[in-house]
Coordinates of C-alpha atoms in Angstrom, one line a residue:
Chain I
M1 CA 126.0 42.7 98.4
S2 CA 122.4 43.7 99.1
T3 CA 120.6 46.5 97.3
Q4 CA 120.7 48.5 100.5
D5 CA 124.5 48.5 100.6
I6 CA 124.7 49.6 97.0
G7 CA 122.2 52.4 97.8
A8 CA 124.3 53.5 100.8
I9 CA 127.5 53.5 98.7
V10 CA 125.9 55.5 95.9
E11 CA 124.4 57.9 98.3
A12 CA 127.7 58.4 100.2
E13 CA 129.7 59.0 97.1
E14 CA 127.2 61.5 95.6
G15 CA 126.9 63.2 99.0
A16 CA 130.6 63.4 99.3
S17 CA 131.2 64.9 95.9
L18 CA 128.4 67.4 96.3
W19 CA 129.8 68.6 99.7
N20 CA 133.4 68.5 98.4
D21 CA 132.4 70.6 95.5
A22 CA 130.5 73.1 97.6
W23 CA 133.4 73.2 100.1
L24 CA 135.9 74.0 97.3
R25 CA 133.7 76.8 96.0
L26 CA 133.1 78.2 99.4
K27 CA 136.9 78.2 100.1
K28 CA 137.5 80.4 97.1
N29 CA 135.0 83.0 98.4
R30 CA 137.2 85.2 100.6
A31 CA 134.3 87.2 102.2
A32 CA 132.4 84.0 103.1
V33 CA 135.5 82.4 104.6
T34 CA 136.3 85.5 106.6
G35 CA 132.7 85.6 107.8
G36 CA 132.9 82.0 108.9
V37 CA 136.1 82.5 110.8
V38 CA 134.9 85.6 112.6
L39 CA 131.8 83.8 113.5
V40 CA 133.6 80.8 114.9
V41 CA 135.8 83.1 116.9
M42 CA 132.8 84.9 118.2
V43 CA 131.0 81.7 119.2
V44 CA 134.0 80.3 120.9
L45 CA 134.5 83.6 122.8
V46 CA 131.0 83.7 124.1
L47 CA 131.0 80.0 125.0
L48 CA 134.1 80.5 127.1
T49 CA 133.0 83.8 128.5
P50 CA 132.6 82.7 132.2
W51 CA 136.2 81.6 132.1
I52 CA 137.9 84.2 130.0
A53 CA 136.0 87.4 130.8
P54 CA 138.4 89.8 132.5
Y55 CA 136.0 90.7 135.3
S56 CA 132.9 89.1 136.8
Y57 CA 129.6 90.0 135.3
E58 CA 128.3 91.7 138.5
A59 CA 131.5 93.5 139.4
Q60 CA 130.9 97.2 139.8
N61 CA 133.2 100.0 140.7
L62 CA 131.1 103.1 141.4
D63 CA 134.2 105.2 142.3
L64 CA 135.8 104.5 138.9
G65 CA 132.7 105.4 136.9
A66 CA 132.9 105.6 133.1
T67 CA 136.4 105.5 131.8
P68 CA 137.6 105.3 128.2
P69 CA 139.6 102.2 127.0
S70 CA 142.7 101.6 129.0
A71 CA 145.1 98.8 129.8
A72 CA 143.0 97.6 132.7
H73 CA 139.7 97.8 130.8
W74 CA 140.4 97.3 127.1
L75 CA 137.1 98.6 126.0
G76 CA 136.5 101.1 128.9
T77 CA 133.9 101.0 131.6
D78 CA 130.3 102.1 131.9
I79 CA 128.9 104.6 134.4
F80 CA 128.8 102.0 137.1
G81 CA 132.4 101.2 136.5
R82 CA 131.6 97.8 134.9
D83 CA 134.0 96.5 132.4
L84 CA 132.6 96.9 128.9
L85 CA 134.4 94.0 127.4
T86 CA 132.9 91.7 130.0
Q87 CA 129.4 93.2 129.4
I88 CA 129.8 92.7 125.6
L89 CA 130.9 89.1 126.1
Y90 CA 127.9 88.2 128.3
G91 CA 125.6 90.2 126.1
G92 CA 126.9 88.3 123.1
R93 CA 125.9 85.0 124.8
I94 CA 122.3 86.1 124.9
S95 CA 122.3 87.8 121.5
L96 CA 123.8 84.7 119.8
A97 CA 121.7 82.3 121.9
V98 CA 118.5 84.1 120.8
G99 CA 119.8 84.1 117.2
F100 CA 120.5 80.3 117.2
I101 CA 117.6 79.1 119.3
A102 CA 114.9 81.2 117.7
T103 CA 116.2 80.2 114.3
A104 CA 116.1 76.5 115.4
V105 CA 112.5 77.0 116.4
A106 CA 111.7 78.5 113.0
L107 CA 113.6 75.8 111.3
V108 CA 111.7 72.9 112.9
I109 CA 108.3 74.5 112.4
G110 CA 109.0 75.7 108.9
V111 CA 110.7 72.6 107.5
T112 CA 108.0 70.3 108.9
W113 CA 105.1 72.5 107.8
G114 CA 106.5 73.0 104.3
A115 CA 107.5 69.3 103.9
V116 CA 104.1 68.1 104.9
A117 CA 102.2 70.6 102.7
G118 CA 104.4 69.8 99.7
Y119 CA 104.3 66.0 100.2
V120 CA 100.6 65.6 100.9
G121 CA 99.5 68.1 98.3
G122 CA 96.0 68.7 97.3
R123 CA 93.5 70.4 99.6
V124 CA 95.7 70.0 102.7
D125 CA 98.5 71.7 100.8
S126 CA 96.4 74.7 99.7
M127 CA 94.9 75.1 103.2
M128 CA 98.3 75.0 104.9
M129 CA 99.8 77.4 102.4
R130 CA 96.8 79.8 102.6
F131 CA 97.5 79.9 106.4
V132 CA 101.1 80.8 105.7
D133 CA 99.9 83.5 103.3
I134 CA 97.6 85.0 106.0
L135 CA 100.4 85.0 108.6
Y136 CA 102.7 86.6 106.0
A137 CA 100.4 89.5 105.6
L138 CA 100.3 90.2 109.4
P139 CA 102.5 92.9 110.7
F140 CA 104.7 90.5 112.7
M141 CA 106.8 93.2 114.4
I142 CA 103.7 94.7 115.9
F143 CA 102.6 91.2 116.9
I144 CA 105.8 90.4 118.7
I145 CA 105.6 93.6 120.6
L146 CA 102.0 92.7 121.4
L147 CA 103.0 89.2 122.7
M148 CA 105.8 90.7 124.8
V149 CA 103.4 93.2 126.4
V150 CA 100.6 90.7 127.0
F151 CA 102.7 87.8 128.4
G152 CA 105.4 89.8 130.0
R153 CA 109.0 90.2 128.8
N154 CA 110.6 86.9 129.3
I155 CA 113.4 85.4 127.3
L156 CA 111.7 82.1 126.6
L157 CA 108.7 83.8 125.1
L158 CA 111.1 85.9 123.0
F159 CA 112.6 82.8 121.5
L160 CA 109.1 81.4 120.7
A161 CA 107.7 84.7 119.4
I162 CA 110.5 85.3 117.1
G163 CA 110.7 81.7 116.0
A164 CA 107.0 81.7 115.4
V165 CA 107.2 84.5 112.8
E166 CA 110.4 83.5 111.1
W167 CA 109.3 80.1 110.0
L168 CA 107.1 81.2 107.1
T169 CA 109.7 81.7 104.4
M170 CA 111.3 78.4 105.5
A171 CA 108.0 76.7 105.0
R172 CA 107.6 78.1 101.5
I173 CA 111.1 77.2 100.4
M174 CA 110.7 73.6 101.8
R175 CA 107.4 73.1 100.1
T176 CA 108.9 74.0 96.7
Q177 CA 111.8 71.6 97.3
V178 CA 109.5 68.8 98.3
Q179 CA 107.2 69.3 95.3
S180 CA 110.1 68.7 92.9
L181 CA 111.7 65.9 94.9
R182 CA 108.4 64.0 95.2
Q183 CA 108.4 63.4 91.5
Q184 CA 111.7 61.6 91.6
E185 CA 112.3 57.9 91.3
F186 CA 113.8 57.3 94.7
V187 CA 110.7 58.7 96.4
E188 CA 108.5 56.5 94.2
A189 CA 110.7 53.6 95.1
A190 CA 110.3 54.4 98.8
V191 CA 106.5 54.7 98.4
S192 CA 106.3 51.3 96.5
L193 CA 108.4 49.7 99.3
G194 CA 105.5 50.7 101.6
L195 CA 107.2 53.3 103.8
A196 CA 105.0 55.5 105.9
P197 CA 104.8 59.2 104.7
A198 CA 106.5 60.4 107.8
A199 CA 109.4 58.1 107.2
I200 CA 109.7 59.2 103.6
I201 CA 109.6 62.9 104.5
F202 CA 112.2 62.7 107.3
R203 CA 114.4 60.0 105.9
H204 CA 114.4 60.7 102.2
I205 CA 113.1 64.1 101.4
I206 CA 114.5 66.5 104.0
P207 CA 118.1 65.2 103.6
N208 CA 117.9 65.9 99.9
A209 CA 116.6 69.4 100.5
I210 CA 119.4 70.2 103.0
G211 CA 121.2 72.8 100.8
P212 CA 118.5 75.5 100.7
I213 CA 117.7 74.8 104.4
I214 CA 121.3 75.5 105.4
V215 CA 121.5 78.6 103.3
Y216 CA 118.2 80.0 104.5
T217 CA 119.1 79.2 108.1
T218 CA 122.3 81.1 107.9
L219 CA 120.4 84.1 106.6
T220 CA 117.7 83.8 109.2
I221 CA 120.1 84.0 112.2
P222 CA 121.1 87.6 111.5
S223 CA 117.5 88.8 111.0
V224 CA 116.5 87.1 114.2
M225 CA 119.4 88.8 116.1
L226 CA 118.4 92.1 114.6
L227 CA 114.9 91.6 115.8
E228 CA 116.1 90.8 119.3
A229 CA 118.3 93.9 119.4
F230 CA 115.5 96.0 118.0
L231 CA 113.2 94.9 120.8
S232 CA 115.8 95.2 123.5
F233 CA 116.6 98.7 122.3
L234 CA 113.0 99.7 122.7
G235 CA 113.1 98.1 126.2
L236 CA 110.7 95.3 125.2
G237 CA 113.2 92.5 124.8
I238 CA 115.9 91.3 127.2
Q239 CA 115.5 92.8 130.6
P240 CA 118.2 93.7 133.2
P241 CA 120.0 92.1 135.0
Q242 CA 120.5 90.1 131.8
T243 CA 122.0 92.0 129.0
S244 CA 122.3 91.7 125.2
W245 CA 124.0 93.7 122.5
G246 CA 120.7 95.5 121.7
L247 CA 120.4 96.6 125.3
L248 CA 124.0 97.7 125.5
I249 CA 123.5 99.8 122.4
S250 CA 120.4 101.3 124.0
Y251 CA 122.4 102.3 127.1
G252 CA 125.2 103.5 125.0
A253 CA 122.9 105.7 122.9
E254 CA 121.7 107.4 126.1
T255 CA 125.2 108.5 127.2
M256 CA 127.0 108.7 123.8
E257 CA 127.7 112.4 124.1
E258 CA 129.9 111.9 127.1
Y259 CA 131.0 108.3 126.7
P260 CA 130.9 107.4 122.9
W261 CA 132.7 104.1 123.4
L262 CA 129.7 102.7 125.2
L263 CA 127.8 103.0 121.9
I264 CA 130.5 102.2 119.5
F265 CA 131.9 98.9 120.9
P266 CA 128.6 97.1 121.4
G267 CA 127.5 98.4 118.0
A268 CA 130.6 97.1 116.4
A269 CA 130.1 93.7 118.0
L270 CA 126.6 93.4 116.6
T271 CA 127.5 94.8 113.2
I272 CA 130.5 92.6 112.7
T273 CA 128.5 89.5 113.6
L274 CA 125.6 90.4 111.3
F275 CA 128.1 91.1 108.5
S276 CA 129.8 87.7 109.0
L277 CA 126.6 85.8 109.0
N278 CA 125.3 87.6 105.8
F279 CA 128.6 87.0 104.0
L280 CA 128.7 83.4 105.0
G281 CA 125.1 83.0 104.0
D282 CA 125.6 84.6 100.6
G283 CA 128.8 82.5 100.1
L284 CA 126.9 79.3 101.0
R285 CA 124.2 80.1 98.6
D286 CA 126.6 80.4 95.8
A287 CA 128.6 77.4 96.9
L288 CA 125.6 75.1 97.2
D289 CA 124.1 76.7 94.1
V290 CA 120.8 77.0 95.7
R291 CA 118.9 78.9 93.0
G292 CA 119.7 76.2 90.5
S293 CA 121.9 77.3 87.6
K294 CA 123.0 80.9 87.9
D295 CA 119.8 83.0 87.5
Chain W
M1 CA 92.7 94.0 86.3
V2 CA 89.5 94.6 88.1
R3 CA 89.3 90.9 88.8
F4 CA 92.8 90.9 90.2
I5 CA 92.0 93.8 92.5
L6 CA 88.8 92.1 93.7
W7 CA 90.6 88.8 94.2
R8 CA 93.3 90.5 96.3
L9 CA 90.6 92.5 98.3
L10 CA 88.8 89.2 99.1
Q11 CA 92.1 87.8 100.4
A12 CA 92.7 90.9 102.5
I13 CA 89.4 90.7 104.4
P14 CA 90.1 87.5 106.3
V15 CA 93.6 88.8 107.2
I16 CA 92.2 91.9 108.8
F17 CA 89.5 89.9 110.5
V18 CA 92.1 87.5 111.9
V19 CA 94.2 90.4 113.1
I20 CA 91.2 92.1 114.9
T21 CA 90.1 88.8 116.5
A22 CA 93.6 87.6 117.5
T23 CA 94.5 91.0 118.9
F24 CA 91.3 91.4 120.8
F25 CA 91.5 88.1 122.6
L26 CA 95.3 88.4 123.2
V27 CA 94.9 91.7 124.8
R28 CA 91.9 90.6 126.9
S29 CA 93.7 87.5 128.0
A30 CA 96.5 89.5 129.4
P31 CA 97.0 88.8 133.1
G32 CA 95.6 91.5 135.4
G33 CA 92.9 94.0 134.5
P34 CA 93.8 97.5 133.2
F35 CA 92.7 99.1 136.5
D36 CA 94.5 96.7 138.8
S37 CA 97.6 98.9 139.0
E38 CA 95.6 102.0 140.3
K39 CA 96.2 102.3 144.0
A40 CA 93.3 100.9 146.0
V41 CA 90.3 101.8 143.9
L42 CA 87.0 101.4 145.7
P43 CA 85.0 98.4 144.5
E44 CA 82.2 100.6 143.3
V45 CA 84.5 102.9 141.4
K46 CA 86.1 99.9 139.8
R47 CA 82.8 98.5 138.8
A48 CA 81.7 101.9 137.3
L49 CA 85.0 102.1 135.4
E50 CA 84.5 98.6 134.1
A51 CA 81.0 99.3 133.1
Q52 CA 82.1 102.4 131.3
Y53 CA 84.7 100.4 129.3
K54 CA 82.2 97.5 128.9
L55 CA 84.5 95.2 130.8
D56 CA 81.7 93.8 132.9
L57 CA 80.1 92.1 130.0
P58 CA 81.0 88.5 129.0
L59 CA 83.9 88.3 126.7
H60 CA 82.0 87.3 123.6
E61 CA 79.6 90.3 124.1
Q62 CA 82.6 92.6 124.5
Y63 CA 84.0 91.2 121.2
V64 CA 80.7 91.9 119.4
A65 CA 80.5 95.3 120.9
Y66 CA 84.0 96.1 119.8
L67 CA 83.4 94.9 116.3
G68 CA 80.3 97.1 116.2
D69 CA 82.4 100.1 117.3
L70 CA 85.0 99.3 114.8
S71 CA 82.6 99.1 111.9
S72 CA 81.6 102.7 112.6
G73 CA 85.3 103.7 112.7
D74 CA 85.5 104.0 116.5
L75 CA 88.7 102.5 118.0
G76 CA 87.6 103.1 121.6
P77 CA 88.8 105.2 124.5
S78 CA 92.3 105.2 125.9
F79 CA 92.7 103.6 129.3
K80 CA 95.6 105.7 130.4
Y81 CA 94.6 109.1 129.0
P82 CA 91.0 109.5 130.2
G83 CA 89.0 111.7 127.9
R84 CA 91.2 111.0 124.9
S85 CA 90.1 108.5 122.4
V86 CA 92.4 106.2 120.4
N87 CA 91.1 107.9 117.3
E88 CA 92.3 111.3 118.5
I89 CA 95.8 110.1 119.4
L90 CA 96.2 108.2 116.1
S91 CA 95.1 111.2 114.1
S92 CA 97.6 113.5 115.8
G93 CA 100.4 111.0 115.2
L94 CA 99.6 109.8 111.7
P95 CA 100.5 112.9 109.7
V96 CA 103.9 113.0 111.4
T97 CA 104.7 109.3 110.7
A98 CA 103.4 109.5 107.2
E99 CA 105.7 112.5 106.5
L100 CA 108.7 110.8 108.0
G101 CA 107.9 107.6 106.1
L102 CA 107.5 109.5 102.8
Y103 CA 110.8 111.3 103.2
A104 CA 112.6 108.0 104.1
L105 CA 111.1 106.2 101.2
T106 CA 112.0 109.0 98.8
F107 CA 115.5 108.9 100.0
A108 CA 115.6 105.1 99.8
L109 CA 114.2 105.0 96.3
F110 CA 116.5 107.7 95.0
V111 CA 119.7 106.4 96.4
G112 CA 118.8 102.7 96.1
V113 CA 117.7 102.7 92.5
L114 CA 120.6 104.9 91.4
A115 CA 123.2 102.7 93.1
G116 CA 121.5 99.5 91.9
V117 CA 121.3 100.6 88.3
F118 CA 124.9 101.8 88.3
A119 CA 126.1 98.6 89.7
A120 CA 124.1 96.6 87.2
L121 CA 125.5 98.5 84.2
K122 CA 129.1 97.2 84.9
P123 CA 128.7 94.0 86.9
N124 CA 131.7 92.7 88.8
T125 CA 133.7 95.9 88.4
R126 CA 134.5 98.5 91.0
Q127 CA 131.4 100.3 89.9
D128 CA 129.5 97.3 91.1
F129 CA 131.4 96.3 94.2
I130 CA 131.5 99.7 95.9
P131 CA 127.8 100.5 95.9
M132 CA 127.0 96.9 96.7
G133 CA 129.5 96.8 99.6
M134 CA 127.8 100.0 101.0
A135 CA 124.4 98.3 100.6
M136 CA 125.7 95.3 102.7
I137 CA 126.7 97.8 105.4
G138 CA 123.3 99.5 105.1
I139 CA 121.6 96.1 105.7
C140 CA 123.8 95.1 108.6
M141 CA 123.7 98.4 110.4
P142 CA 120.5 98.6 112.3
S143 CA 118.6 101.9 112.5
F144 CA 119.0 102.0 116.3
L145 CA 122.7 102.0 115.8
L146 CA 122.9 104.2 112.7
G147 CA 120.6 106.8 114.2
P148 CA 122.7 107.5 117.3
L149 CA 125.9 107.4 115.3
L150 CA 124.5 110.0 112.8
V151 CA 123.5 112.1 115.7
L152 CA 126.9 111.8 117.3
V153 CA 128.7 112.8 114.1
F154 CA 126.4 115.4 112.4
G155 CA 124.5 116.6 115.5
I156 CA 127.2 116.7 118.2
Y157 CA 130.7 116.6 116.8
L158 CA 130.1 118.6 113.6
D159 CA 127.1 120.5 115.0
W160 CA 125.5 120.8 111.5
L161 CA 122.0 119.4 112.2
P162 CA 119.6 119.4 115.2
I163 CA 119.7 116.1 117.2
A164 CA 115.9 115.8 118.0
G165 CA 112.5 117.1 117.2
W166 CA 110.3 117.3 114.2
G167 CA 109.5 120.6 112.4
D168 CA 110.8 122.7 115.3
L169 CA 114.2 123.6 113.9
P170 CA 115.4 123.9 110.3
G171 CA 116.9 120.6 109.1
D172 CA 115.6 118.5 111.9
K173 CA 113.8 116.2 109.5
I174 CA 117.0 115.2 107.7
L175 CA 118.6 112.8 110.1
P176 CA 115.5 110.8 111.0
S177 CA 114.6 110.4 107.4
I178 CA 118.1 109.1 106.5
T179 CA 118.2 106.9 109.5
L180 CA 114.8 105.3 108.6
G181 CA 115.5 105.2 104.9
S182 CA 119.0 103.8 104.7
A183 CA 118.3 100.1 105.2
Y184 CA 115.6 100.3 102.5
A185 CA 118.0 102.1 100.2
A186 CA 120.3 99.1 100.7
Y187 CA 117.6 96.5 99.9
I188 CA 116.3 98.5 96.9
A189 CA 119.9 98.8 95.6
R190 CA 120.2 95.0 95.7
L191 CA 116.8 94.4 94.2
S192 CA 117.2 96.9 91.4
R193 CA 120.7 95.5 90.6
A194 CA 119.3 92.0 90.3
G195 CA 116.3 93.2 88.3
M196 CA 118.3 95.2 85.9
L197 CA 120.8 92.5 85.4
E198 CA 118.1 90.1 84.4
I199 CA 116.4 92.6 82.1
L200 CA 119.6 93.8 80.4
S201 CA 120.2 90.3 79.1
Q202 CA 116.8 90.0 77.4
D203 CA 116.2 90.0 73.7
Y204 CA 114.3 93.3 73.5
I205 CA 117.2 95.1 75.1
R206 CA 119.5 93.7 72.4
T207 CA 116.9 94.9 69.8
A208 CA 116.9 98.3 71.3
R209 CA 120.7 98.4 71.2
A210 CA 120.8 97.1 67.7
K211 CA 118.5 99.9 66.6
G212 CA 121.4 102.1 67.7
L213 CA 119.8 103.7 70.7
P214 CA 122.2 105.4 73.0
E215 CA 122.9 103.4 76.2
W216 CA 121.2 105.8 78.5
Q217 CA 118.0 105.7 76.5
V218 CA 118.1 101.9 76.5
V219 CA 118.4 102.0 80.2
T220 CA 115.8 104.7 81.0
Q221 CA 113.2 103.9 78.4
H222 CA 113.4 100.1 78.0
A223 CA 115.2 98.5 80.9
L224 CA 114.0 100.5 84.0
R225 CA 110.4 99.6 83.6
G226 CA 110.9 95.9 83.8
G227 CA 113.9 96.0 86.0
L228 CA 112.2 97.8 88.8
I229 CA 109.2 95.5 89.2
P230 CA 111.0 93.7 92.1
V231 CA 111.5 97.1 93.7
I232 CA 107.8 97.9 93.4
A233 CA 106.8 94.5 94.8
F234 CA 109.1 95.2 97.7
L235 CA 107.5 98.5 98.6
G236 CA 104.4 96.9 100.2
P237 CA 106.4 94.8 102.7
A238 CA 108.8 97.8 103.0
F239 CA 106.0 99.9 104.2
A240 CA 105.4 97.5 107.1
G241 CA 109.1 97.7 107.9
L242 CA 109.1 101.5 107.7
L243 CA 106.3 101.5 110.3
A244 CA 108.2 99.2 112.6
G245 CA 111.3 101.3 112.0
S246 CA 109.5 104.4 112.9
F247 CA 109.1 102.9 116.4
V248 CA 112.8 103.2 116.9
V249 CA 113.5 106.3 114.9
E250 CA 110.7 108.3 116.6
T251 CA 112.0 107.1 119.9
I252 CA 115.6 108.2 119.2
F253 CA 114.7 111.6 117.7
Q254 CA 111.7 112.2 120.0
I255 CA 109.2 112.6 117.2
P256 CA 105.5 112.7 118.2
G257 CA 104.4 110.1 115.7
L258 CA 102.5 106.8 115.7
G259 CA 105.5 104.7 116.4
R260 CA 106.3 106.5 119.6
F261 CA 102.7 106.3 120.8
Y262 CA 102.7 102.6 120.1
V263 CA 105.9 102.0 122.1
Q264 CA 104.6 104.2 124.9
A265 CA 101.3 102.3 124.9
A266 CA 103.2 99.1 125.1
F267 CA 105.1 100.4 128.1
N268 CA 102.1 101.7 129.9
R269 CA 100.1 98.6 129.2
D270 CA 97.4 100.9 127.8
Y271 CA 95.4 97.9 126.4
T272 CA 92.7 99.8 124.4
M273 CA 95.4 101.9 122.9
I274 CA 97.5 98.8 121.9
L275 CA 94.4 97.1 120.6
G276 CA 93.3 100.2 118.6
T277 CA 96.7 100.9 117.2
T278 CA 97.4 97.3 116.3
V279 CA 94.2 97.1 114.4
F280 CA 94.8 100.4 112.7
L281 CA 98.4 99.7 111.7
S282 CA 97.7 96.2 110.6
T283 CA 94.9 97.4 108.3
L284 CA 97.2 100.0 106.9
I285 CA 99.9 97.4 106.2
V286 CA 97.5 95.0 104.6
F287 CA 96.1 97.8 102.5
F288 CA 99.6 98.9 101.3
N289 CA 100.5 95.3 100.5
L290 CA 97.4 95.2 98.3
I291 CA 98.3 98.4 96.5
S292 CA 101.9 97.4 95.9
D293 CA 100.7 94.0 94.5
V294 CA 98.3 95.8 92.2
I295 CA 100.9 98.1 90.9
A296 CA 103.4 95.3 90.4
A297 CA 100.7 93.4 88.5
W298 CA 99.9 96.4 86.4
L299 CA 103.5 96.8 85.5
N300 CA 104.0 93.2 84.6
P301 CA 102.4 92.4 81.2
R302 CA 102.4 88.7 81.8
L303 CA 100.5 88.9 85.0
R304 CA 98.1 91.4 83.5
A305 CA 97.3 89.1 80.6
Q306 CA 96.7 86.2 83.0
F307 CA 94.0 88.1 84.8
K308 CA 92.5 89.6 81.6
G309 CA 91.5 86.1 80.5
G310 CA 89.4 84.0 82.8
A311 CA 92.0 83.2 85.4

């Protein structure tokens, strides 16, 4: 048996026990499990939307107008006679897509930035982190609005703009992780074997820092979704004919006096999703014991 | 302490400089000139307008001229409201936003610290779970949802409070302040709970209890000061959030503050207004971060000692 095989076995065993352990702890946390289940249901629903939505996205019925929830329209209709459930499902596709994609952008930038800074160290590190410090001090909300104004309100830019401001914390977390991992024997071993820094970072260091990354990612998604909803509410985010939960809430708020369901149901969809993500994130943090031994 | 303040000031200067430069070039690189939307302006008129706003100069000269204006405190004219300067618009909106922010923050601190300290006194009991559950709701319920819901319940169904305006009707400042403050109340509750839990397990608290001090005195005189450091450190970033939150709250409640002007400027593509407001708000935010850092350092004996020596 070569040393590589032994290494693989040891790694597999340790990995398995760590993940089993975390899984057991997570299962005991009822709030986190509920959050996870709700989230999975939500994601499945929006993925299947084109097939399960009760009406087509464009379908209008101007004669019907706004009606409260009924058997034909479970969540009622808006002033154009559009089915609210259908609108919420399609809006959820965009809201969740922004949440996941912008977080993925933040994840890639942040992890790479932090890992490089932490691994290389020295002057490169202090310059890279000073850059992060400067960006941290910028009023990013104002900057996103500025970007949306200057470059027009398109959804791709929204992903990039949000991702571009949310990576900072990830970079800091990653750097701290890498700094402590770099001291360990297995990294020294990899260095002495002559592996390139990039290979060490991506093959050895990032997989070992995966816990905090997962936890922080779960907690970034809700803040990104909130940001999108915030912008859409102000009319600076998602533009019609596309829709998102923030935009639906914005329409709902305009007519809430006469048609309160148009505000309440999209609001509930957003709040429940954010709740679930936060509970799941908190639960994962405890399960993976990210802050080391209990503070 | 003086060294610490100077050090942080030195850090703030490049940040503000980066903001000004980035905003200037971003806004100038926007597709289409500010006067393109006007219907068929005569070329001479357009040239005169551009000369008036110094748009005929090369970009780097415009930049230098803008920096020159800024250094004398002049944020420039507004493109969309001829005759009004950005300074005038800002100075009419600032007092309103400042007042709103102050009320919101007061509400957030009062409710948040109270809830957090109560929760920390009996961790993992009902006294802990109920306020912390409410805090979770506060964090997940965005202001643009909470605001309309509050209006619906207290303004329309119960008809207790006015639904819009600022200083026009008695009580019309209550709903906006609560809407803006509640998310911060929730964060502050979580922070003060965590801070208090950590402090309450320290030796000097045990000493205070061993001396036979009543529990409320232990909490108010010994624990609070240390336990609230995280809250103070949070106030700087919270200020930035309050400003951003005022965009939404001022829009919902039709309050003539900075936030509403900013959103309107963004809609109207009023470039000088956006540029001026961004520079102004960013400077404010950097400044408040600075103040909250200094206060947090002043409250934290360890950090204070570090900078008293030659750090």
